[in-house]
Structures are given as structure tokens and as C-alpha cells.
Coordinates of C-alpha atoms in Angstrom, one line a residue:
Chain B
M16 CA 14.3 24.4 16.4
S17 CA 12.1 27.4 16.2
R18 CA 9.6 25.8 13.9
S19 CA 7.5 23.0 15.2
A20 CA 4.8 20.7 13.7
L21 CA 1.3 20.0 15.1
I22 CA -1.0 17.3 14.0
T23 CA -4.2 19.1 13.1
G24 CA -6.1 16.5 11.1
L25 CA -6.6 12.7 11.1
G26 CA -8.4 10.3 8.9
F27 CA -8.8 6.5 9.5
I28 CA -10.0 3.7 7.3
T29 CA -9.0 0.7 9.4
S30 CA -10.0 -2.7 10.5
I31 CA -11.1 -1.3 13.8
G32 CA -13.1 1.7 12.5
N33 CA -13.6 4.1 9.6
D34 CA -13.3 7.4 11.6
A35 CA -11.5 8.7 14.6
T36 CA -14.4 8.2 17.0
S37 CA -14.9 4.5 16.2
V38 CA -11.1 3.9 16.2
S39 CA -10.7 5.5 19.6
A40 CA -13.7 3.5 20.9
S41 CA -12.2 0.2 19.6
L42 CA -8.8 0.9 21.1
R43 CA -10.1 1.9 24.4
A44 CA -12.4 -1.2 24.6
G45 CA -9.7 -3.5 23.3
R46 CA -11.9 -4.5 20.4
H47 CA -10.0 -6.2 17.5
G48 CA -10.8 -6.2 13.8
M49 CA -9.9 -9.8 12.9
V50 CA -12.2 -12.4 11.3
V51 CA -11.8 -15.7 9.6
H52 CA -11.2 -14.3 6.1
P53 CA -10.4 -16.5 3.1
L54 CA -7.9 -14.4 1.2
W55 CA -7.7 -17.0 -1.6
D56 CA -10.3 -19.4 -2.8
N57 CA -8.2 -22.4 -1.7
P58 CA -8.9 -24.3 1.5
N59 CA -5.3 -25.6 1.5
V60 CA -3.9 -22.1 2.4
A61 CA -3.0 -22.3 6.0
V62 CA -3.6 -18.7 6.8
K63 CA -7.1 -18.3 8.0
V64 CA -7.4 -14.9 9.8
A65 CA -7.1 -11.4 8.5
A66 CA -8.4 -7.9 9.5
P67 CA -10.4 -6.4 6.7
V68 CA -11.8 -2.9 6.3
R69 CA -15.6 -2.8 6.4
G70 CA -17.9 -0.7 4.3
F71 CA -15.9 -1.0 1.0
F72 CA -15.8 -3.4 -1.9
V73 CA -12.6 -3.2 -3.8
D74 CA -11.9 -6.9 -4.5
S75 CA -12.3 -6.5 -8.3
A76 CA -9.7 -5.3 -10.7
S77 CA -12.3 -3.1 -12.4
W78 CA -13.0 0.2 -10.7
R79 CA -16.6 0.0 -12.1
D80 CA -17.3 -2.7 -9.5
W81 CA -15.9 -0.8 -6.5
T82 CA -18.1 0.6 -3.8
W83 CA -17.3 2.9 -0.8
P84 CA -19.3 4.7 1.9
E85 CA -21.7 7.1 0.2
R86 CA -20.5 10.2 2.0
Y87 CA -17.3 10.4 0.0
E88 CA -17.6 11.9 -3.5
L89 CA -15.0 10.1 -5.5
P90 CA -15.0 11.4 -9.2
R91 CA -14.7 8.7 -11.9
E92 CA -11.8 10.4 -13.5
T93 CA -9.9 10.1 -10.3
L94 CA -11.2 6.6 -9.6
R95 CA -10.0 5.2 -12.9
S96 CA -6.3 5.5 -12.0
L97 CA -6.5 4.3 -8.4
A98 CA -5.6 1.0 -6.9
P99 CA -8.0 -0.5 -4.4
H100 CA -6.0 1.0 -1.5
G101 CA -6.1 4.3 -3.3
V102 CA -9.9 4.3 -2.6
Y103 CA -9.2 3.9 1.1
A104 CA -6.6 6.7 0.9
F105 CA -8.9 9.1 -0.8
C106 CA -11.6 8.6 1.8
A107 CA -9.1 8.9 4.7
L108 CA -7.7 12.1 3.2
E109 CA -11.2 13.6 2.8
Q110 CA -11.8 12.8 6.4
A111 CA -8.5 14.3 7.6
L112 CA -9.2 17.5 5.6
A113 CA -12.6 17.9 7.2
D114 CA -11.1 17.2 10.6
A115 CA -8.5 19.9 10.1
G116 CA -11.0 22.4 8.8
L117 CA -9.4 22.5 5.3
T118 CA -10.7 22.2 1.8
K119 CA -9.1 21.2 -1.5
A120 CA -8.5 24.9 -2.3
D121 CA -6.2 25.3 0.7
L122 CA -3.7 22.8 -0.7
T123 CA -2.8 24.3 -4.0
D124 CA -0.5 27.3 -3.3
G125 CA 2.8 25.4 -3.0
S126 CA 3.0 25.6 0.8
T127 CA 1.4 22.1 1.3
G128 CA 3.3 18.9 0.5
L129 CA 2.2 15.3 0.3
F130 CA 4.3 12.3 1.4
C131 CA 2.7 8.8 0.8
A132 CA 3.6 5.2 1.6
S133 CA 2.3 2.0 0.2
A134 CA 3.8 -1.0 -1.4
G135 CA 1.7 -0.3 -4.6
S136 CA -0.8 -2.8 -5.7
A137 CA 0.5 -6.3 -6.5
F138 CA -3.1 -7.2 -7.3
M139 CA -3.5 -4.6 -10.0
Q140 CA 0.0 -5.2 -11.3
Y141 CA -0.8 -8.8 -11.8
H142 CA -4.1 -8.1 -13.5
H143 CA -2.7 -5.4 -15.8
L144 CA 0.4 -7.4 -16.8
S145 CA -1.7 -10.5 -17.5
Q146 CA -3.9 -8.4 -19.7
A147 CA -1.0 -6.6 -21.5
H148 CA 0.9 -9.9 -22.1
A149 CA -2.3 -11.4 -23.6
G150 CA -2.5 -8.4 -26.0
N151 CA 1.3 -8.5 -26.9
F152 CA 1.6 -5.2 -25.1
E153 CA -0.3 -3.6 -28.0
R154 CA -3.5 -3.6 -25.9
G155 CA -3.5 -2.8 -22.2
N156 CA -5.1 -0.4 -19.7
P157 CA -3.3 2.9 -20.1
M158 CA -3.8 3.4 -16.3
G159 CA -2.1 0.1 -15.6
V160 CA 1.2 1.6 -14.5
V161 CA -0.1 4.6 -12.4
S162 CA -2.7 2.5 -10.6
A163 CA -0.3 -0.3 -9.7
I164 CA 3.3 0.7 -9.0
A165 CA 4.6 2.0 -5.7
G166 CA 3.9 5.7 -5.9
T167 CA 0.3 5.3 -7.0
L168 CA -0.9 7.2 -4.0
N169 CA 1.3 10.2 -4.5
F170 CA 0.6 10.3 -8.3
N171 CA -3.1 10.2 -7.9
L172 CA -3.7 12.3 -4.8
A173 CA -1.3 15.1 -5.9
A174 CA -3.1 15.3 -9.2
H175 CA -6.6 15.1 -7.7
Y176 CA -6.0 17.8 -5.0
G177 CA -3.8 20.0 -7.2
I178 CA -0.9 19.8 -4.6
T179 CA 2.1 21.8 -5.9
G180 CA 4.5 21.5 -2.9
A181 CA 6.8 18.6 -2.1
V182 CA 5.3 15.3 -3.3
T183 CA 6.9 11.9 -3.1
G184 CA 6.6 8.4 -1.8
F185 CA 8.5 6.3 0.6
V186 CA 9.4 2.6 0.2
S187 CA 11.0 1.0 3.3
A188 CA 8.3 -1.7 3.7
C189 CA 6.8 -1.6 7.2
A190 CA 8.7 1.6 8.1
S191 CA 7.5 3.5 5.0
S192 CA 4.9 5.7 6.5
S193 CA 7.0 6.4 9.5
H194 CA 9.7 7.6 7.2
A195 CA 7.1 9.8 5.5
I196 CA 6.2 11.3 8.9
G197 CA 9.9 11.9 9.8
Y198 CA 10.8 13.6 6.6
A199 CA 7.5 15.6 6.6
L200 CA 8.5 17.0 10.0
D201 CA 11.9 17.9 8.5
E202 CA 10.1 19.7 5.6
I203 CA 8.4 21.9 8.1
R204 CA 11.3 22.4 10.4
L205 CA 13.5 23.5 7.4
G206 CA 10.9 26.0 6.4
R207 CA 10.3 24.3 3.0
Q208 CA 6.6 23.7 3.7
E209 CA 4.0 25.0 6.0
R210 CA 1.7 22.0 5.9
M211 CA 2.3 18.3 5.1
I212 CA -0.1 15.6 4.4
I213 CA 1.1 12.1 5.2
V214 CA -0.7 9.1 3.8
G215 CA -0.2 5.4 4.6
A216 CA -2.3 2.8 2.9
E217 CA -2.3 -0.9 1.9
E218 CA -4.6 -3.5 0.4
L219 CA -5.8 -6.6 2.1
N220 CA -5.9 -9.2 -0.6
A221 CA -4.0 -12.4 -1.4
D222 CA -1.4 -10.7 -3.6
T223 CA -0.4 -8.3 -0.9
I224 CA -0.6 -10.5 2.2
L225 CA 0.0 -14.2 1.2
P226 CA 3.5 -13.7 -0.2
F227 CA 4.5 -13.3 3.5
A228 CA 3.4 -16.9 4.1
P229 CA 6.4 -18.6 2.5
M230 CA 8.6 -16.3 4.7
R231 CA 6.8 -17.9 7.7
A232 CA 5.8 -14.4 8.8
L233 CA 2.0 -14.9 9.0
S234 CA 0.1 -16.4 11.8
V235 CA -1.7 -19.7 11.0
N236 CA -3.7 -19.6 14.2
P237 CA -7.3 -19.9 13.1
D238 CA -8.8 -18.1 16.1
P239 CA -9.4 -14.4 15.4
A240 CA -9.3 -13.6 19.1
T241 CA -5.7 -14.8 19.5
A242 CA -4.0 -14.9 16.1
S243 CA -2.3 -11.6 16.7
R244 CA -0.8 -11.5 20.2
P245 CA 2.4 -9.4 20.2
F246 CA 4.9 -10.2 22.9
D247 CA 3.1 -13.4 23.9
S248 CA 5.2 -16.5 24.2
A249 CA 2.6 -18.3 22.0
R250 CA 2.7 -15.8 19.1
D251 CA 3.3 -17.4 15.7
G252 CA 3.2 -14.5 13.1
F253 CA 1.3 -11.4 12.0
V254 CA -2.2 -11.0 10.8
G255 CA -2.6 -8.9 7.7
T256 CA -4.7 -5.8 7.4
G257 CA -5.4 -3.1 4.9
G258 CA -6.8 0.5 5.0
A259 CA -5.5 4.0 5.0
V260 CA -4.5 6.6 7.6
V261 CA -3.9 10.2 6.9
L262 CA -2.2 12.8 9.2
I263 CA -2.1 16.5 8.4
I264 CA 0.7 18.3 10.1
E265 CA 1.1 22.1 10.2
E266 CA 3.7 24.5 11.3
A267 CA 2.6 25.6 14.8
S268 CA 2.1 29.3 13.9
L269 CA 0.0 28.5 10.9
A270 CA -2.2 26.1 13.0
R271 CA -2.6 28.8 15.6
R272 CA -3.5 31.4 13.0
R273 CA -6.2 29.1 11.6
N274 CA -7.4 28.3 15.1
A275 CA -6.9 24.6 14.3
T276 CA -7.4 22.2 17.2
A277 CA -4.2 20.2 17.5
Y278 CA -4.0 16.5 18.6
A279 CA -0.3 16.6 19.4
E280 CA 3.1 17.9 18.5
I281 CA 5.6 15.8 16.6
L282 CA 8.6 16.6 18.7
G283 CA 11.3 14.7 17.0
W284 CA 12.3 11.6 15.1
G285 CA 15.2 9.2 14.5
Q286 CA 16.1 6.4 12.3
A287 CA 18.8 3.8 12.1
S288 CA 19.4 0.6 10.1
D289 CA 20.3 -2.8 11.5
G290 CA 22.8 -3.4 8.6
H291 CA 22.3 -7.0 9.3
S292 CA 19.6 -9.0 7.3
V293 CA 17.5 -8.4 4.3
A294 CA 14.3 -9.5 6.1
S295 CA 15.0 -10.4 9.7
S296 CA 15.4 -8.1 12.7
H297 CA 18.8 -7.8 14.3
P298 CA 18.6 -10.4 17.1
E299 CA 19.0 -7.8 19.8
G300 CA 17.2 -5.0 18.0
A301 CA 20.4 -3.0 17.6
G302 CA 19.0 -0.7 14.8
L303 CA 15.8 -0.1 16.6
R304 CA 17.6 0.7 19.9
N305 CA 19.7 3.3 18.0
A306 CA 16.6 4.7 16.3
M307 CA 14.8 5.2 19.6
Q308 CA 17.9 6.9 21.1
R309 CA 18.2 9.2 18.1
A310 CA 14.5 10.1 18.3
L311 CA 14.8 10.9 22.0
R312 CA 17.9 12.9 21.4
D313 CA 16.3 14.8 18.5
A314 CA 13.3 15.6 20.8
A315 CA 15.6 16.4 23.8
V316 CA 13.7 14.0 25.9
A317 CA 15.1 11.5 28.5
P318 CA 13.9 7.9 28.5
A319 CA 12.3 8.4 31.9
Q320 CA 10.0 11.2 30.5
I321 CA 8.3 8.8 28.0
D322 CA 4.9 7.7 29.3
Y323 CA 3.9 5.3 26.6
V324 CA 5.6 3.4 23.7
N325 CA 3.5 2.2 20.7
A326 CA 5.7 -0.8 19.8
H327 CA 6.1 -2.0 16.3
A328 CA 5.7 -5.6 17.5
T329 CA 3.8 -7.5 14.8
S330 CA 3.4 -10.8 16.7
T331 CA 6.3 -12.6 14.9
P332 CA 8.7 -14.6 17.1
V333 CA 11.9 -12.9 15.9
G334 CA 10.7 -9.3 15.6
D335 CA 8.9 -9.0 18.9
R336 CA 11.9 -10.4 20.8
A337 CA 14.3 -8.0 19.1
E338 CA 12.1 -5.1 19.9
A339 CA 11.6 -6.2 23.6
L340 CA 15.4 -6.4 23.9
A341 CA 15.8 -3.0 22.3
L342 CA 13.2 -1.5 24.6
R343 CA 15.0 -2.9 27.7
A344 CA 18.3 -1.5 26.5
V345 CA 16.8 2.0 26.0
F346 CA 14.4 2.1 29.0
S347 CA 15.1 -0.5 31.6
D348 CA 18.8 0.2 31.5
A349 CA 18.0 3.9 32.2
G350 CA 15.7 3.0 35.0
A351 CA 12.6 4.0 33.1
R352 CA 9.4 1.9 32.8
P353 CA 6.9 3.4 30.3
A354 CA 3.8 1.5 29.4
V355 CA 4.4 -0.4 26.2
S356 CA 1.8 -1.9 23.9
S357 CA 1.4 -3.1 20.3
T358 CA -1.9 -2.1 18.9
K359 CA -1.3 -4.6 16.1
G360 CA -2.9 -7.1 18.5
L361 CA -6.2 -5.3 17.6
T362 CA -5.7 -4.0 14.1
G363 CA -3.4 -6.6 12.5
H364 CA -0.3 -5.4 10.7
G365 CA -0.8 -2.7 8.0
L366 CA 2.7 -3.0 6.5
S367 CA 3.5 0.4 4.9
M368 CA 0.5 1.9 6.6
A369 CA 1.5 0.8 10.1
G370 CA 3.6 3.8 11.2
A371 CA 1.1 6.4 10.2
M372 CA -1.8 4.3 11.7
E373 CA 0.0 4.0 15.0
A374 CA 1.1 7.7 15.0
G375 CA -2.6 8.4 14.5
F376 CA -3.4 6.2 17.5
C377 CA -0.8 8.0 19.6
A378 CA -2.3 11.3 18.6
L379 CA -5.7 10.2 19.7
A380 CA -4.3 8.9 23.0
L381 CA -2.5 12.1 23.7
R382 CA -5.5 14.3 23.0
E383 CA -8.0 12.1 24.8
G384 CA -5.9 11.1 27.7
W385 CA -5.5 7.3 27.7
M386 CA -3.0 4.6 26.7
P387 CA -3.8 1.4 24.7
G388 CA -3.1 -1.9 26.3
N389 CA -2.2 -5.4 25.1
P390 CA -5.6 -7.2 25.4
H391 CA -4.4 -10.5 23.7
L392 CA -1.3 -10.9 25.9
V393 CA -1.5 -13.9 28.2
N394 CA 2.0 -15.1 28.9
P395 CA 4.6 -12.5 28.0
D396 CA 7.7 -13.9 26.3
N397 CA 10.7 -14.1 28.6
S398 CA 12.5 -11.5 26.4
C399 CA 10.0 -9.0 27.9
D400 CA 11.2 -9.3 31.5
G401 CA 11.0 -5.9 33.2
L402 CA 8.8 -4.3 30.5
N403 CA 5.6 -2.7 31.6
L404 CA 3.0 -4.4 29.3
P405 CA -0.5 -3.4 30.5
R406 CA -3.3 -5.7 29.3
E407 CA -6.1 -3.2 29.6
T408 CA -6.4 0.4 28.4
L409 CA -4.9 2.8 31.0
S410 CA -7.1 5.8 31.8
V411 CA -4.0 7.9 32.4
A412 CA -3.1 10.8 30.1
P413 CA 0.4 10.5 28.6
A414 CA 2.4 13.6 28.1
L415 CA 5.1 12.1 25.8
V416 CA 4.9 9.0 23.7
L417 CA 7.3 7.1 21.4
N418 CA 6.1 5.4 18.2
N419 CA 8.3 2.6 16.8
S420 CA 8.4 1.1 13.3
S421 CA 10.7 -1.4 11.6
G422 CA 10.8 -2.5 8.0
F423 CA 12.7 -5.0 5.8
G424 CA 16.4 -4.6 5.5
G425 CA 16.5 -3.5 9.1
S426 CA 15.1 0.0 8.6
N427 CA 13.9 1.4 12.0
V428 CA 12.1 4.7 12.5
C429 CA 10.8 6.3 15.7
H430 CA 8.9 9.4 16.5
V431 CA 8.4 11.3 19.8
L432 CA 5.0 13.0 20.2
R433 CA 3.9 15.4 22.9
R434 CA 0.6 16.4 24.3
V435 CA -0.4 20.0 23.5
Chain K
M18 CA 8.1 -32.9 -12.0
A19 CA 7.4 -29.5 -10.5
S20 CA 3.9 -30.5 -9.7
D21 CA 5.1 -33.2 -7.4
N22 CA 5.7 -30.5 -4.8
T23 CA 2.3 -29.0 -5.2
P24 CA -0.4 -30.6 -3.0
S25 CA -3.2 -29.2 -5.1
A26 CA -3.9 -27.4 -8.3
P27 CA -2.9 -23.7 -8.3
A28 CA -5.8 -21.8 -6.9
K29 CA -7.4 -18.9 -8.7
P30 CA -8.4 -15.6 -7.0
K31 CA -11.9 -15.4 -5.8
P32 CA -13.8 -14.7 -9.0
V33 CA -15.3 -11.3 -9.3
K34 CA -16.7 -11.4 -12.8
S35 CA -18.3 -8.5 -14.6
G36 CA -18.8 -7.8 -18.2
P37 CA -17.3 -4.6 -19.6
L38 CA -20.8 -3.0 -20.2
D39 CA -22.5 -4.3 -17.0
K40 CA -22.5 -0.9 -15.4
F41 CA -23.9 0.8 -18.6
S42 CA -27.6 1.3 -19.2
A43 CA -29.8 -1.4 -20.6
A44 CA -30.2 0.6 -23.8
V45 CA -26.4 0.5 -24.3
R46 CA -26.1 -3.2 -23.6
D47 CA -29.0 -3.9 -26.0
A48 CA -27.3 -1.8 -28.7
H49 CA -24.1 -3.7 -28.2
A50 CA -26.0 -7.0 -28.5
R51 CA -27.8 -5.8 -31.6
F52 CA -24.6 -4.7 -33.3
L53 CA -23.0 -8.1 -32.6
A54 CA -26.0 -10.0 -33.9
T55 CA -26.9 -7.8 -36.9
G56 CA -24.0 -5.5 -37.7
D57 CA -26.3 -2.5 -37.2
I58 CA -23.8 0.4 -37.4
D59 CA -26.2 2.8 -35.6
A60 CA -26.2 0.4 -32.7
L61 CA -22.4 0.5 -32.7
D62 CA -22.5 4.3 -32.7
T63 CA -24.8 4.3 -29.6
V64 CA -22.2 2.1 -27.8
V65 CA -19.2 4.3 -28.8
L66 CA -20.9 7.5 -27.7
A67 CA -21.8 6.0 -24.4
I68 CA -18.2 4.9 -23.8
V69 CA -17.0 8.4 -24.7
R70 CA -19.5 9.9 -22.2
D71 CA -18.6 7.4 -19.6
H72 CA -14.9 8.4 -19.7
Q73 CA -15.6 12.2 -19.8
P74 CA -14.4 14.2 -16.8
A75 CA -17.3 15.2 -14.5
E76 CA -17.1 19.0 -15.0
A77 CA -16.8 18.8 -18.8
R78 CA -19.6 16.2 -18.8
A79 CA -22.0 18.5 -17.0
A80 CA -21.2 21.3 -19.6
T81 CA -21.7 19.3 -22.8
P82 CA -24.7 17.7 -24.5
A83 CA -25.4 14.0 -24.1
A84 CA -25.0 13.6 -27.8
P85 CA -22.1 15.9 -28.8
P86 CA -21.9 17.0 -32.5
D87 CA -19.5 15.2 -34.8
S88 CA -17.4 18.4 -34.9
A89 CA -16.7 18.4 -31.1
L90 CA -13.0 18.1 -30.3
L91 CA -12.3 15.3 -27.9
I92 CA -9.4 17.2 -26.4
G93 CA -10.6 20.8 -26.0
D94 CA -14.4 20.7 -26.3
L95 CA -15.1 17.5 -24.3
G96 CA -12.4 17.9 -21.6
F97 CA -10.3 14.8 -22.4
D98 CA -6.6 14.5 -22.2
S99 CA -4.5 12.1 -24.2
L100 CA -4.4 9.5 -21.5
A101 CA -8.2 9.5 -21.2
L102 CA -8.4 9.1 -25.0
A103 CA -6.1 6.1 -24.7
E104 CA -8.5 4.7 -22.1
I105 CA -11.5 5.0 -24.4
V106 CA -9.6 3.3 -27.2
F107 CA -8.4 0.5 -24.9
F108 CA -12.0 0.0 -23.7
I109 CA -13.2 -0.3 -27.3
E110 CA -10.2 -2.5 -28.3
D111 CA -11.0 -4.9 -25.4
L112 CA -14.8 -4.9 -26.1
Y113 CA -14.5 -5.7 -29.8
Q114 CA -11.0 -7.4 -29.8
V115 CA -9.5 -4.9 -32.2
S116 CA -6.1 -3.1 -32.1
V117 CA -5.5 0.6 -32.7
S118 CA -2.0 1.8 -33.4
N119 CA -0.5 4.9 -32.0
E120 CA -0.5 6.4 -35.5
E121 CA -4.2 5.7 -35.9
L122 CA -4.9 7.1 -32.5
M123 CA -3.1 10.4 -33.3
R124 CA -5.4 11.0 -36.2
I125 CA -8.5 11.0 -34.1
T126 CA -9.4 14.5 -32.9
T127 CA -13.2 14.8 -33.1
V128 CA -16.2 12.8 -32.1
G129 CA -17.0 12.3 -35.8
E130 CA -13.5 11.0 -36.6
L131 CA -13.7 8.5 -33.7
R132 CA -17.1 7.2 -34.8
G133 CA -16.0 6.8 -38.4
F134 CA -12.7 5.2 -37.4
I135 CA -14.4 2.7 -35.0
R136 CA -17.0 1.8 -37.7
I137 CA -14.3 0.9 -40.2
K138 CA -12.1 -0.8 -37.6
V139 CA -14.8 -2.9 -35.9
A140 CA -16.8 -3.7 -39.0
S141 CA -13.7 -5.0 -40.7
S142 CA -12.6 -7.1 -37.7
G143 CA -15.5 -9.5 -37.9
A144 CA -16.7 -8.6 -34.4
S145 CA -20.3 -8.7 -35.7
S146 CA -21.7 -12.0 -37.0
Q147 CA -23.3 -10.1 -39.9
P148 CA -21.8 -7.6 -42.4
P149 CA -22.5 -4.0 -41.6
S150 CA -26.1 -3.1 -42.3
S151 CA -25.6 0.5 -43.1

């Protein structure tokens, strides 16, 4: 491919920090974002730990009650049609634009596209539907649909920023924002767009997180320090988190013309489905193995060249085991031993946001020269035999990294990123 | 019984209660209370104009007077689009428990028409404990 894509801007609103500097510091220090956090006013709910975003109040269904850090100017006409996670997304996007040295005016000529990923807002949907039912659907908030359904991010952000290029959303659950990154890379490679903005965001509230409890997917460990421990033999489920992460990627010649400082190059991507279960991973991670191999092939990189893998591992018994087996098939069987870690041990699992969040972490690691560890890992599961799972952050600069994501229905997406 | 499987009563979300006018000025909240208690139509006008201004896009808001003339076009002069108008109407419907049909909504084009329409609608709904005072 003659056209390549560089990451030139990042924005983070996460449980471990609300800007790149604090996120990087948390990752390097192994500092997690979990607290005992009642998601529902009911002591009988077994789930006790979550990883909230700090500095925002978006727990009300009325935008008039919401607060966010003062430095972001969020106009009321934009605010009124947002979901709570849209507020996070707006702030992360403002941050990423400033980081890339861009303004709103740079986004309107049709050469910039916007791909977003979130599950929508079950919280807002519930509120608006209750209100509309009570009013026999004669009375209801006109913004009820656009603030709640999946797609709320792309509707709102495209309108606010006047983006006239390719705009859409991706819905593959926990692989959603990874799909957004992959297809954004294709938009640039195919010459359709010069710049793509990728947004992943989710809410942390009962309506988003607790429906995973009856699936037995959430940790009921009440200790914030150990509830999320990917690859550990004592793991018992994931810890929910919310927030937003934005990546701005630009065609390399445009980035150079603008003298933009790049974090990393997105070298290639691959996807494959398990074709196996609606919600459970393939027991041997077959789809994820194929997705990794396709991403490596697309990037023309051999397994032995990968220095670090940011694993999807969410701390669920079934998912982490499947990923460990897939990693062994791709790397151990090829005689390769990259460092592997799941940063969800620190952040919690951001669902649709996870892929973009972790691609952002990989970009920081590539530019700053370190690799995140697995600080909550004590006794690795026996499925991890032969994998290199460092506990502490490694002060070693990676040249090539692989970022894994998996979602419901067995969707698996992987990206290869390269130091620039 | 279904409830046999439920160890406790269904829980409610953490309450975050706020009245619809909580974030408006004290003068607007007072006017609202005065209308409800006395049927003072001027007080109702104060509330309606505050709601219009509250929903106005920032740029248009900066360029128009705080009390726009009755002849001001909602779409056009004041910067609203049809969805924002629907939001204003929903806010008023919710506040005074009235219903506005699409047909009625289509006939409202100016500030004066909105004020007049709301007066008739709200006064006839019994939202105030007193008959209209003017």
C-alpha cells in the first residue's frame, strides 16, 4: 500500500485519567481506576466494584444536571441531544483535536470522516421510553431517539463539528471501536478520506453494566485491587468502566505537510469471526487466532517481530483462556514470545470503547518507549503456559505491537501498530 | 407467583431528582409559582419567554434581545429549527401537563403566536388553581 495512516491525536476520558499524561502515568505505575461503586441503590446486587470516570456528573437523565470539567466548552444546543457518554466523547474529541493541532474548521471540507462506537444509552432509552409511554407517545422528548440509540455519537458529533466525509457507527459489542479503527484505516488506504476520527465511548451505570450480571460475566469480588485480574487463575469476571477515547488518524503525507507529531503508524488490521456462539468465545479462540494471523499478514509482519500484545482479556474465565490459547497458537507455535498484558486489569472493561482505548494505550507506549504489565496477576492460569506475562511495566521501547479485541457473536479484530 | 423468585423488591435507580425549572433563575421560578397560584397570565408569559430563550442556540441568542418582539420568527429570526421548537413545546407540555398536536405546532411561527397559544392552552387546562387573571 502506498498510503499509510499515522495516529496524530489522542483524547482520553477514562477511569485511569482524563488526559494522555495522566493515563500514561497510571499505566506506567500500574495504578488502577476501580472503587467500590454502587451501580444500583440495592445492597442485594452482588457486583460491588466498578471503574468510574472522575470529574463528571452525568448520572441524571436531564442534561441540565450534568457537569464536566470547565475547560471544555459544550454548547447547550449540542448537549441537549447527547447521552451521558456523549459528554465524555465530546471532551475526548476536543482533547484529541488540540493534541493533533486541529480545529473544528479543519474537519468540514469532506476529507475528514468520523467512525464511532458505543452501545447507545440504555439508561436514556429507558428514561425516554418510560416518559413517552406515560404520555401515550403524544408527549415525549423529541431528542429521545437521537440521544439514546446506538449511533448517538456519530449523529451528534458529525452535526456539531460539521463533518461532511464518511460518518457511521459500528456495533460489534466489545470489538466495535476496533472495527471502527480497521475500517478507518481502509478509508485512508483506499484514498476515500485523508483524515479519520475514531471515537469509542460507553457509560458506567446500572443499565449499561448490570445486564451482564445474569450472564455471569461480571466479577463479584468486592476488592477493587483484585476484582479485575486478567489471566489469573482466580479471575471471576470483568469490572465495568465507562468513558471515551478518541484517535485521530491521518494519511502520512498530510500529517507530514502539517508537521504533526505522530504517535504511531497503524500498519494493518485483520478480523475473523468464531462462527460458534452468540456470547461465548470459541473454546480455543479460533476466530481470534485467525484475526491475529490476518492482521499480521496485512501488516507483512512475522509473529517474532511483535514486541508487545495488548490482549483483549477481560478477566472472565472463558474469554481469557480462549485468548491465551489463541496467543499460544500464533506466537508460541512460531517460537515467538512477545510481552502480553491486558490493561483491563487497571481500567476495567470499556465494552465498545475497549478497542480504541487500548489502541490509544499502544500508541502512548510506542511513542514513549514502554510496555504495560499485568500488575494484578498473581497465579497465571495454566492455559497461559509459555506466554510472557510481565507483572511490572517494562521500560523497553516496542517497535511493533498487536492490539486484540473480541466481541459478542465471536467477532475478533486485531491491529498492528508500528513505532514512527 | 413471579415474586417468589425475587429476594427483594425491585430496586429503583439512585434518585437524582430535579424539578424542570431548577436551573432557571429565581425570578422565573417565582413567576411559575405565581401563575400556578393566581392564574397571572403575565407570570406565565415570563416563564414561556425564559423557556424559549433557554432553548435558543448560543450564536442566535447572543444576537437577539432578551425579550424578542412578538413578531420575531422562531425559525428564522431566533435561530430555531423544527426539532428545537418541538423541544420547547415538550418542555411546556411536561411542565403544565398539556398536549399540543402536530397541527397546532405547525401553526406557531412567531413569538407572539407561541405566547398566545400557550395562554389559551394552559389556561384552559386547569394548570392554575385560579382562573386567568388577565
